[in-house]
Coordinates of C-alpha atoms in Angstrom, one line a residue:
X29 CA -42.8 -42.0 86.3
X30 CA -41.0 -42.5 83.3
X31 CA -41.9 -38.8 82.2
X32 CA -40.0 -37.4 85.4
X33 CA -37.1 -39.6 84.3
X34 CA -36.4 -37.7 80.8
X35 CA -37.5 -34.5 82.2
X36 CA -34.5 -34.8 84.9
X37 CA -32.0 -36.6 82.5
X38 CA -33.0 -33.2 80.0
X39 CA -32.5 -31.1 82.7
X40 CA -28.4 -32.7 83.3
X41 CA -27.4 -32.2 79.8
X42 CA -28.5 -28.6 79.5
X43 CA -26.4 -28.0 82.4
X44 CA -23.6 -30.3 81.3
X45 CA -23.8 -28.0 77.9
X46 CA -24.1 -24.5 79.4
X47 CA -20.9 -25.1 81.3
X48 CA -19.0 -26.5 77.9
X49 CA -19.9 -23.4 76.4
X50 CA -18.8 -21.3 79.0
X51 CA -15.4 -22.8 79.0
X52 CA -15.0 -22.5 75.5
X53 CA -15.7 -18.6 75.0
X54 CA -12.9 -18.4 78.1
X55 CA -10.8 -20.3 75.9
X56 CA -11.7 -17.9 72.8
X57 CA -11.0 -14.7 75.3
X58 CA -7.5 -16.2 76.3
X59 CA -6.3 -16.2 73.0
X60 CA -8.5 -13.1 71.8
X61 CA -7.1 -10.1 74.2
X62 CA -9.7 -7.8 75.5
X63 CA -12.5 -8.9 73.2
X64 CA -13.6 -10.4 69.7
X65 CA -10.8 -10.3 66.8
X66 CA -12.2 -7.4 64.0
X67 CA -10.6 -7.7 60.6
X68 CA -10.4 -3.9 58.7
X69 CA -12.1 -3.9 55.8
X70 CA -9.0 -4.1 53.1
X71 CA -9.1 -1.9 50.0
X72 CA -9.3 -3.5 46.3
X73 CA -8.8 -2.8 42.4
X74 CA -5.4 -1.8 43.2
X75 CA -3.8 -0.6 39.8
X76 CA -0.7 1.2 39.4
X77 CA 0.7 3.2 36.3
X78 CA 3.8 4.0 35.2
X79 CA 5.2 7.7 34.8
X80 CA 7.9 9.8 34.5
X81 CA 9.5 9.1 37.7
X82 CA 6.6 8.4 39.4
X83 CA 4.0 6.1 40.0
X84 CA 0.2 6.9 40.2
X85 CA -1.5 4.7 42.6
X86 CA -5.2 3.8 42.2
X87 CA -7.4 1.5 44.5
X88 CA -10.6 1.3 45.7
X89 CA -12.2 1.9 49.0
X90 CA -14.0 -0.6 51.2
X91 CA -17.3 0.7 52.6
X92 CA -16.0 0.0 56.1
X93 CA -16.8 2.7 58.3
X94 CA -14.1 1.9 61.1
X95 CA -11.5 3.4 58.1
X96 CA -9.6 6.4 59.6
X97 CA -6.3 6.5 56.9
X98 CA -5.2 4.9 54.0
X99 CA -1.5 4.1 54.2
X100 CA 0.2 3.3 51.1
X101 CA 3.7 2.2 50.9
X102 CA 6.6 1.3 48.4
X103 CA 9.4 -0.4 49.0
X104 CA 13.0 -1.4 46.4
X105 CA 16.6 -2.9 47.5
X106 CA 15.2 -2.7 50.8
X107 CA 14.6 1.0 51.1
X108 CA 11.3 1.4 52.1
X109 CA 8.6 4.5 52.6
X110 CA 4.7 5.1 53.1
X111 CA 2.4 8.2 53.8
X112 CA -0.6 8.3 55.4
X113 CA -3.9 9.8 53.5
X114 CA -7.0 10.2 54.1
X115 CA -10.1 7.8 54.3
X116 CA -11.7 8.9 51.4
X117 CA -8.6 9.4 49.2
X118 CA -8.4 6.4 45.9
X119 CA -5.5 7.8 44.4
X120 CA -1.6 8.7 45.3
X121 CA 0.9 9.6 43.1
X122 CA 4.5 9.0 44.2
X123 CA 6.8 11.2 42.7
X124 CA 11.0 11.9 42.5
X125 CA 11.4 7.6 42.3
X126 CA 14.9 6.6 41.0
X127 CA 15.5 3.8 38.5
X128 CA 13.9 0.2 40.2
X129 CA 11.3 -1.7 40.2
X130 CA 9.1 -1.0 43.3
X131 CA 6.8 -3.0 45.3
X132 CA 3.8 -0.8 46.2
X133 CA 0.9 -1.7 49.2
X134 CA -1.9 -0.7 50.2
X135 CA -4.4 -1.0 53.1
X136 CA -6.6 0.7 55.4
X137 CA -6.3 2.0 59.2
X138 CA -8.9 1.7 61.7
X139 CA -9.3 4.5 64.3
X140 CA -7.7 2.3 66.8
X141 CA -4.5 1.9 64.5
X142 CA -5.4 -1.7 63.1
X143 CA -4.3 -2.6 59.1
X144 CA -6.0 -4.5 56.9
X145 CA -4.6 -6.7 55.0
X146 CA -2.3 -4.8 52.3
X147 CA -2.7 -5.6 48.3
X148 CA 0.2 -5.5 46.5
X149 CA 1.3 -4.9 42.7
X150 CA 4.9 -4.4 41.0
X151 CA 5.8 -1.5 38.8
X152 CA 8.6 0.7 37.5
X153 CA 9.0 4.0 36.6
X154 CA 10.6 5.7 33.3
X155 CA 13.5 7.6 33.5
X156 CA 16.5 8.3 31.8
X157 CA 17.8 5.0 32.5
X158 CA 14.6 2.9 31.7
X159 CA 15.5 0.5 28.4
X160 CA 12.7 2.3 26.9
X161 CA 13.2 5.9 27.3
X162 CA 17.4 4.6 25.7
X163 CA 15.8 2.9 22.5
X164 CA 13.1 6.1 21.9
X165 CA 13.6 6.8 18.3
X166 CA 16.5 9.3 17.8
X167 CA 14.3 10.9 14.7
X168 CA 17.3 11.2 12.4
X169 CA 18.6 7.9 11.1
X170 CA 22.3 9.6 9.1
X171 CA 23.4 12.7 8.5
X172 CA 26.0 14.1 6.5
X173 CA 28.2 17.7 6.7
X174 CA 28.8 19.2 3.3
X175 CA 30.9 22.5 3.4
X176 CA 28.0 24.4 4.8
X177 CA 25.2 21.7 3.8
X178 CA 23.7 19.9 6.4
X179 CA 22.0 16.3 4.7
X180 CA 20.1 13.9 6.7
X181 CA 17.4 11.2 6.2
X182 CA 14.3 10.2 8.4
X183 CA 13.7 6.3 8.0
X184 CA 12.1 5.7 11.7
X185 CA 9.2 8.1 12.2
X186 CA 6.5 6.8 14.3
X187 CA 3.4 7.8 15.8
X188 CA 5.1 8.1 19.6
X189 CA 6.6 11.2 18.5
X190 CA 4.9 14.3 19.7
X191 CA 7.4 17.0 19.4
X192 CA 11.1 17.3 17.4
X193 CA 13.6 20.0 16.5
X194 CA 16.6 20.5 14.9
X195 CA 18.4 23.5 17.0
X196 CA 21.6 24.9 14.9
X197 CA 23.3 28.5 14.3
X198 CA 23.6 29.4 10.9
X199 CA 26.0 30.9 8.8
X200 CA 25.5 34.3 10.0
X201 CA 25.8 33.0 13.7
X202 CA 22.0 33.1 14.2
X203 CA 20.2 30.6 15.9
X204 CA 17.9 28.9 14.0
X205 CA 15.5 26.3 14.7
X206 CA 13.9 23.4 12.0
X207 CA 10.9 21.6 13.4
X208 CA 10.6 17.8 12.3
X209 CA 7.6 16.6 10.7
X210 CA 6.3 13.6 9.6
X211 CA 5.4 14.7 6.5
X212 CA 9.2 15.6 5.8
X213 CA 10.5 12.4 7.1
X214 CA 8.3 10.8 4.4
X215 CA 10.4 12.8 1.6
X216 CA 13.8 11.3 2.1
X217 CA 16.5 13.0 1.8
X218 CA 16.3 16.1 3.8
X219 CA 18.5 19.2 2.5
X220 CA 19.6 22.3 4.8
X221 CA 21.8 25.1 3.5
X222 CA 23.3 28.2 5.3
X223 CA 24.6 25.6 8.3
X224 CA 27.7 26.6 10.1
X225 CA 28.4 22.5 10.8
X226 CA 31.5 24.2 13.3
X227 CA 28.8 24.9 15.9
X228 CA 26.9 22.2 18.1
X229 CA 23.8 20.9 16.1
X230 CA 21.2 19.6 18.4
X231 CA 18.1 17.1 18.2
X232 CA 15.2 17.5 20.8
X233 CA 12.3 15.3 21.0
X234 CA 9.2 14.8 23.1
X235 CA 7.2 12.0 23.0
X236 CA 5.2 9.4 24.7
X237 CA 5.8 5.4 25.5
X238 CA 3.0 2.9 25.5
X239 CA 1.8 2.7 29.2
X240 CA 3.5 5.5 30.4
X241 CA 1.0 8.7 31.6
X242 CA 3.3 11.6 31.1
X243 CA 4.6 13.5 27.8
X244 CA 8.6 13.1 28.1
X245 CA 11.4 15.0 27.3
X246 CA 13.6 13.0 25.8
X247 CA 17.5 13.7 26.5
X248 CA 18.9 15.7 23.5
X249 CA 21.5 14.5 21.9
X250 CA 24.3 16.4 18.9
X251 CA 25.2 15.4 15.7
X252 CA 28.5 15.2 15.4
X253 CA 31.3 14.3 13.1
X254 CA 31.7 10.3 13.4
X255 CA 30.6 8.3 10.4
X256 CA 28.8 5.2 10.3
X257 CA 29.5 3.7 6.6
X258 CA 26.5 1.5 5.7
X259 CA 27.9 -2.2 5.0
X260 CA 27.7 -2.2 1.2
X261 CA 29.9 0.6 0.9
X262 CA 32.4 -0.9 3.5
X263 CA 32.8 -4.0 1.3
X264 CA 33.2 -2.3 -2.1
X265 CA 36.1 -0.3 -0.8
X266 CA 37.3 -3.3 0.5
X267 CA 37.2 -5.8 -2.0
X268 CA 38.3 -3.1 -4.9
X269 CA 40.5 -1.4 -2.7
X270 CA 41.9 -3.1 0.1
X271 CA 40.4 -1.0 3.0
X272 CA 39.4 -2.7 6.0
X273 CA 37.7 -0.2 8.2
X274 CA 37.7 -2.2 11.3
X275 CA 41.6 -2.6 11.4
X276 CA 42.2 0.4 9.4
X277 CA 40.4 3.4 10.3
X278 CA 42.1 6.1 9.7
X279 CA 43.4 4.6 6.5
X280 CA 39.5 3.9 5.5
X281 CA 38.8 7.6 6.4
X282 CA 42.1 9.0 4.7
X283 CA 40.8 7.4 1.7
X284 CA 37.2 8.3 1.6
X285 CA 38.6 11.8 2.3
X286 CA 41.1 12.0 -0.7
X287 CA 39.5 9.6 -3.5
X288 CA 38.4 11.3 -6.4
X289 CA 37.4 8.5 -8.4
X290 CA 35.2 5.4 -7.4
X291 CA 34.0 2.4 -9.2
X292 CA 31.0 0.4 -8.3
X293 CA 29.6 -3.1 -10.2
X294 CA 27.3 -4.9 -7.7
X295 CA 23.9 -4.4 -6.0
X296 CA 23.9 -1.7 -3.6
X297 CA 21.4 -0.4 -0.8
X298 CA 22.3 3.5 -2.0
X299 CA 24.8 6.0 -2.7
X300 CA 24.4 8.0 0.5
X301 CA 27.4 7.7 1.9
X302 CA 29.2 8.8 -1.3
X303 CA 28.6 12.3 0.3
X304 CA 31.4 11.2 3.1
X305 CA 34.0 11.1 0.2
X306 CA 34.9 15.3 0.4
X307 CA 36.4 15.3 -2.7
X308 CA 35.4 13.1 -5.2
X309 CA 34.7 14.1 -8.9
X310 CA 33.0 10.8 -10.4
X311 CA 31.5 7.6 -9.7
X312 CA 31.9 4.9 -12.6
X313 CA 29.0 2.4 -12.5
X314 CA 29.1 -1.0 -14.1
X315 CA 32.5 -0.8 -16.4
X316 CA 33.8 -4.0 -14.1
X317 CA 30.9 -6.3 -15.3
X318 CA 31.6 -7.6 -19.2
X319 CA 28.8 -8.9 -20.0
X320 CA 28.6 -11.4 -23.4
X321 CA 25.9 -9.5 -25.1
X322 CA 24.4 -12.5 -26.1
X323 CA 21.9 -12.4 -24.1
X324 CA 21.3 -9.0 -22.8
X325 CA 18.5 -9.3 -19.5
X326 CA 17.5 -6.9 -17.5
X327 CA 18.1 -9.7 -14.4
X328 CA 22.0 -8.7 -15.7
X329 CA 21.7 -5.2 -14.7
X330 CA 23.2 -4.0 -11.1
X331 CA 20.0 -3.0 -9.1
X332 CA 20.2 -0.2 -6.0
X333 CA 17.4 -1.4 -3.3
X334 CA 16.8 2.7 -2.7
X335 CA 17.0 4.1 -6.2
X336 CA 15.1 7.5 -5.5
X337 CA 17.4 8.2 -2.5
X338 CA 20.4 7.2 -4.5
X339 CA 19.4 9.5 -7.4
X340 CA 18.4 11.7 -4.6
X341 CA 22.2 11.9 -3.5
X342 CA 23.6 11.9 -6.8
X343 CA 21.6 15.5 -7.5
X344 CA 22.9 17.0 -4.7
X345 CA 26.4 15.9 -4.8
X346 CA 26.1 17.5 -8.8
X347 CA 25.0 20.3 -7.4
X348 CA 27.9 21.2 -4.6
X349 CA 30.6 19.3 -5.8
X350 CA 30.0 19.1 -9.5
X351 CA 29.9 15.2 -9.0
X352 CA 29.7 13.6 -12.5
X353 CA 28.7 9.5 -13.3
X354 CA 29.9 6.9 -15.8
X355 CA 27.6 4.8 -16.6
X356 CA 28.3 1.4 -18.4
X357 CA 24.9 -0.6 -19.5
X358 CA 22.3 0.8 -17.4
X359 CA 23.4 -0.1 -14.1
X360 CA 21.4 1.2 -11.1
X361 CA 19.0 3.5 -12.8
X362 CA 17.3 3.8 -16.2
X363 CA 17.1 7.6 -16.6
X364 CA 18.9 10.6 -17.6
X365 CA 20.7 13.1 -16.1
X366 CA 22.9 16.2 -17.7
X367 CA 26.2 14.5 -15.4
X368 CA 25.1 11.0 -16.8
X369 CA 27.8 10.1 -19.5
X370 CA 26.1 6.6 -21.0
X371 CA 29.2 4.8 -21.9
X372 CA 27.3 1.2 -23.6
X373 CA 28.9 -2.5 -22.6
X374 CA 32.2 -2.1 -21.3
X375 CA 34.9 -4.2 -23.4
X376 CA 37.6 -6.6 -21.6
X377 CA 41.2 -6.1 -22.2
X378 CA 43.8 -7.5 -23.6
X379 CA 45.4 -10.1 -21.0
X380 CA 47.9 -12.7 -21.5
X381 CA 46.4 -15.9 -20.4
X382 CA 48.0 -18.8 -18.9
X383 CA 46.9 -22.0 -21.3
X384 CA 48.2 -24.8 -22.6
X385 CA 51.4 -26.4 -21.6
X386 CA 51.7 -24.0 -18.6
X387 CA 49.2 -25.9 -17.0
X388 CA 50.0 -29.2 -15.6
X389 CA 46.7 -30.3 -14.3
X390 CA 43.1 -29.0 -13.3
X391 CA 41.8 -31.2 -10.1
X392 CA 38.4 -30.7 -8.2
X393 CA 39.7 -32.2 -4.9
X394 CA 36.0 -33.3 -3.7
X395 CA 35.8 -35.7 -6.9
X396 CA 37.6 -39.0 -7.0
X397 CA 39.1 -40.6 -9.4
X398 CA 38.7 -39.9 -13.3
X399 CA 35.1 -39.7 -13.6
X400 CA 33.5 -37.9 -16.2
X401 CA 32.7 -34.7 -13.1
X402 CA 36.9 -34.7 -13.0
X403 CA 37.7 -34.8 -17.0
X404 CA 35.4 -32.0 -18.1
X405 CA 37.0 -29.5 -15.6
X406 CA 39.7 -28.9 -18.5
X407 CA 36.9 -26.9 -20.0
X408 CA 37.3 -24.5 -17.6
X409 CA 40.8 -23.6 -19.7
X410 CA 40.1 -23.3 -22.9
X411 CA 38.9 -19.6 -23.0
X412 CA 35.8 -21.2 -24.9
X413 CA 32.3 -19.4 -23.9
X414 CA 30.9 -22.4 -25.5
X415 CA 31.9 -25.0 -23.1
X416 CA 31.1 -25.2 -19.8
X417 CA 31.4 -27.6 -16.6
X418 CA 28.6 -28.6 -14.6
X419 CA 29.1 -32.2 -12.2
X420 CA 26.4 -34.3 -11.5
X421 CA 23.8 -32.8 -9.8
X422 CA 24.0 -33.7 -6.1
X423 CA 20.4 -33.7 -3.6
X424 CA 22.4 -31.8 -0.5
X425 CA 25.2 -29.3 -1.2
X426 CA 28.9 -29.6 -1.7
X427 CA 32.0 -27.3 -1.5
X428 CA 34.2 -27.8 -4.5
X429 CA 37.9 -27.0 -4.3
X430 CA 39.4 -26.9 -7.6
X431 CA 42.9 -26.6 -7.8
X432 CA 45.2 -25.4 -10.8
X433 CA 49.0 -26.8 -11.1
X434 CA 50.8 -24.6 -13.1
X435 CA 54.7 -26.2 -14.9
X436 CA 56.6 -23.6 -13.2
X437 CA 56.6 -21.5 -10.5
X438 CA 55.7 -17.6 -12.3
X439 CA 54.3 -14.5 -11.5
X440 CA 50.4 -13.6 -12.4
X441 CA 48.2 -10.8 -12.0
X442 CA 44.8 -12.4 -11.3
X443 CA 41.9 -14.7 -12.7
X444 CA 39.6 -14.6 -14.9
X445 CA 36.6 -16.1 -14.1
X446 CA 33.8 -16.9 -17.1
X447 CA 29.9 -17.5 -16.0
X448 CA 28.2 -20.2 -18.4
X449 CA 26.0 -18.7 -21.3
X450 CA 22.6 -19.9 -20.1
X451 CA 19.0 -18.7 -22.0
X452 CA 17.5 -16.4 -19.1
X453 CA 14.4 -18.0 -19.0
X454 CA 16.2 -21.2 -18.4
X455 CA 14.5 -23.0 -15.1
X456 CA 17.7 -24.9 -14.2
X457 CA 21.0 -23.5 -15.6
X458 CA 21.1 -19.6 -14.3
X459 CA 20.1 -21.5 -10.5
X460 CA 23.4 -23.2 -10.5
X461 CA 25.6 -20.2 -11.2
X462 CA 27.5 -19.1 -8.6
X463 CA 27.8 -15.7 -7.6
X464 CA 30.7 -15.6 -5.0
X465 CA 34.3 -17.6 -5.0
X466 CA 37.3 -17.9 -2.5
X467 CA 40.9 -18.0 -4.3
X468 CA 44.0 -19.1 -2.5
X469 CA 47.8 -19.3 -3.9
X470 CA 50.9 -21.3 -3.2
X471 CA 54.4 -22.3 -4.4
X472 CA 54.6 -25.3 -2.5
X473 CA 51.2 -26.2 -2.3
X474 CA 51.5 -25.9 1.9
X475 CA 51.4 -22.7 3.0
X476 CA 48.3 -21.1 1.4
X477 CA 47.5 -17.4 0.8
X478 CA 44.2 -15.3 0.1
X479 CA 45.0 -13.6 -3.3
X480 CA 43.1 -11.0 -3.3
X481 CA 41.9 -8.3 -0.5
X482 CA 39.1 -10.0 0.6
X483 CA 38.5 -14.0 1.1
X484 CA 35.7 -14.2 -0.7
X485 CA 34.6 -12.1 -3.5
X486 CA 31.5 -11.3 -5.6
X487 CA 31.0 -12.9 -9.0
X488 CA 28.9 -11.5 -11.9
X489 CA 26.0 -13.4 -12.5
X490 CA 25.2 -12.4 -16.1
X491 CA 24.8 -15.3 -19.0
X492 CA 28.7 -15.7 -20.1
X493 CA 29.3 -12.8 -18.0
X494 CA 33.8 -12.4 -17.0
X495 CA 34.9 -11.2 -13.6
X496 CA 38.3 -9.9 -13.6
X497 CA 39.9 -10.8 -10.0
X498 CA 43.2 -9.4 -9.8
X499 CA 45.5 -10.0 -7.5
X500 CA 45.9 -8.0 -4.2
X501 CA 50.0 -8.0 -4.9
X502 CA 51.3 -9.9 -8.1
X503 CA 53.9 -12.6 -6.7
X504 CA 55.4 -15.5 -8.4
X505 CA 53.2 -19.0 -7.4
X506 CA 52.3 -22.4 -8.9
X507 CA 49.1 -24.0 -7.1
X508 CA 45.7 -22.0 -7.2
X509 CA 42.9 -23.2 -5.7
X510 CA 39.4 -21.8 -6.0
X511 CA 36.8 -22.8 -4.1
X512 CA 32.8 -22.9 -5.1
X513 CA 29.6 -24.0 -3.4
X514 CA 26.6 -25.5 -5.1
X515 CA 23.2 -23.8 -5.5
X516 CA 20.0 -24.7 -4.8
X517 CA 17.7 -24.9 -7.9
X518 CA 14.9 -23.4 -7.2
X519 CA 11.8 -25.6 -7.3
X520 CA 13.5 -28.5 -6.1
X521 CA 16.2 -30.4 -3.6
X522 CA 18.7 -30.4 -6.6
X523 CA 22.6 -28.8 -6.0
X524 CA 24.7 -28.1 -8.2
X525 CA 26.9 -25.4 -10.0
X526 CA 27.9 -24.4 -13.6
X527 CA 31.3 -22.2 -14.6
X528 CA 32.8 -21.7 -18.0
X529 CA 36.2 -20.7 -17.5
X530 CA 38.5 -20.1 -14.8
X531 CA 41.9 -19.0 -16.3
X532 CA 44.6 -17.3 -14.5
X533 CA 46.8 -14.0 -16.2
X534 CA 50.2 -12.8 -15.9

């Protein structure tokens, strides 16, 4: 009896079940349309690549067989565009894109019109505009017109160039073409004659960018008149001269364009852009840095960072212009040349020194007091090599401002400024010599002005080497200040400075 009872109570629940079930695949169909949802089998592997204007599209297929089209989109600023290929395609290439960066799908079609799910990546094209295709090396780094000379130098050659040319008509109005090699750019200074530098000189390159799939044409571009002095050169016409090419241009060029004589005494990068100066006759190298003799060192000597291009330039500029070089010590270069003239240590001149009872007082305004720092600054005016004065040393770094009184108010030319004698092997003294000051001059020790071109200005560094800084215009004053910052001695956290003399000239 109790057998029937399970079999019957069985019997309920299967019913009770089967019309659960029922209900819920209704529920399912309400929600599901006419049938059971299908997902379309989405593509994969999506990668896209970067060309000229284009973008090359590459996926790959699912193996559903329900796939009738492949639809790949792209889509930038809200402008957006597809096209419809076939199932078996894995590849599109989407040409004639403007500057942007596009998002790029895509997904499958079933035959009933149903998308899979897209995949998406990011990409932009190269064109004209790209950051890329603007920075592209431009081959030729300067270039120079000389009568009917073209000069130019290679210093950025890489291995992204594929193709360059120089396009130019020559003297006898043919057109002539010089291919660019890297081989050439490896020689330096590059030398064409027979140019007619009237006509439009032209630069073409091809080349390719990392990532990119296509050989480009870069936009060519002319060499033209405009100069572009190197920084060096820009300063020595400035600080000898007075030129200030950013608030005098045409002065600066007027100048370059007329000088016939110019005179160099500090490290340089080169000479090149001695061949923008159309009519110069000689360079004089060194004759502004008198040097003791004491201790002759090569560390004295003026260096060029680019000697073989300099020496480079100066045989060329011999050769058109007859260019001819004074050379004082061996400054720059060690060699010889027939326009060479060797001239030996240069010798200062005669000047009439203030000393004495024209001086009132000699102050370093960062020193307190009369402390031994303060008393030996009077060494500074004796015209003595042998004395020196060097404060105590100091373990961060100081600005000193030392300030001459004169008795009267006069008129005076410049300063003469005397580096200590130091042994050049010395480990401490030749650290604390200074190689640049800032004079200043007043006669009412108020109103303060620069006295010479620039506000700062280089110092010999030579053992008991004298600068000569004259004055940009002679003018009566009675205060001058110079001001000096300590060194850094080399193997330690010790500042400091040393200075011999510091006398003023009328």
């Amino acid at each position: 009896m109790k057998r029937v009872k399970y079999i019957m109570y069985l019997g309920i629940l299967l019913a009770l079940l089967a019309g659960c079930n029922e209900t819920l695949e209704d529920t399912y169909s309400d929600y599901a349309g006419d049938g059971k949802i299908r997902y379309v089998g989405k593509c994969s592997e999506m990668l896209v690549k970067p060309g000229w204007r284009r973008l090359k599209v590459d996926w790959v297929n699912s193996m559903d067989i329900m796939v009738d089209k492949i639809k790949v989109s792209w889509e930038a600023d809200g402008m957006k565009h597809d096209t419809l290929l076939t199932s078996d395609m894995t590849s599109c290439d989407i040409r004639n894109l403007a500057d942007n960066t596009y998002r790029i799908d895509v997904c499958a079609i079933d035959k009933n019109g149903n998308e899979s799910l897209p995949i998406t990546d990011y990409a932009r094209p190269y064109s004209y505009e790209h950051e890329a295709v603007r920075s592209f090396s431009r081959i030729i780094s300067k270039h120079y017109f000389i009568d009917n000379n073209l000069v130019f130098f290679i210093d950025n050659w890489n291995d992204s160039i594929v193709e360059a040319k120089l396009c130019y008509t020559d003297i006898y109005n043919k057109k002539k073409e010089h291919l660019l090699v890297k081989e050439e750019a490896q020689q330096g200074l590059i030398h064409l004659e027979g140019v007619n530098t009237k006509e439009p000189i032209i630069v073409t390159r091809k080349g390719k960018l990392e990532g990119c799939t296509d050989l480009i044409t870069f936009a060519d571009y002319s060499l033209t008149n405009e100069r572009i002095y190197s920084s060096d050169f820009k300063v020595v016409l400035q600080q000898r001269y007075g030129l200030k090419n950013e608030e005098q241009k045409l002065l600066f060029d007027r100048f370059v364009d007329t000088v016939t004589v110019l005179e160099f005494d500090y490290d340089l990068v080169s000479f090149e852009d001695l061949f923008y100066c159309s009519n110069l006759k000689k360079i004089v190298c060194g004759k502004n840095r008198y040097l003791s003799g004491l201790n002759p060192n090569s560390v004295d000597i003026s260096t060029l960072d680019n000697e073989t291009r300099s020496l480079e330039c100066l045989d060329l500029l011999n050769k058109v212009r007859g260019l001819q070089v004074d050379q004082y010590n061996e400054h720059y270069f060690n060699i010889s040349r027939p326009y060479i003239n060797k001239k030996g240590n240069p010798t200062l001149p005669n000047l009439n020194y203030i000393q004495g009872d024209d001086i009132v007082s000699i102050k370093d305004l960062s020193v307190k007091g009369d402390s031994e720092d303060a008393q030996e600054l009077v060494n500074l005016l004796d015209n003595n090599p042998d004395t020196w004065w060097e404060p105590s040393v100091a373990t961060s770094p100081r600005t000193h401002e030392i300030l001459i009184t004169l008795k009267e108010v006069q008129v005076i030319k410049g300063i003469k400024v005397v580096q200590r004698l130091y042994r050049p092997t010395s480990s401490s003294q030749k650290y604390y010599v200074s190689d640049k000051i800032t004079i200043e001059v007043s006669s009412d020790n108020v109103s303060w002005t620069p006295m010479c071109y620039m506000r700062e200005n280089m110092l010999g560094i030579g053992s008991g080497e004298s600068t000569l800084i004259p004055m940009a215009e002679p003018h009566a004053v009675k205060y001058i200040k110079a001001t000096l910052s300590d060194r850094m001695h080399n193997s330690s956290l010790n500042f400091n400075m040393t200075l011999s003399g510091l006398i003023p000239y009328k």
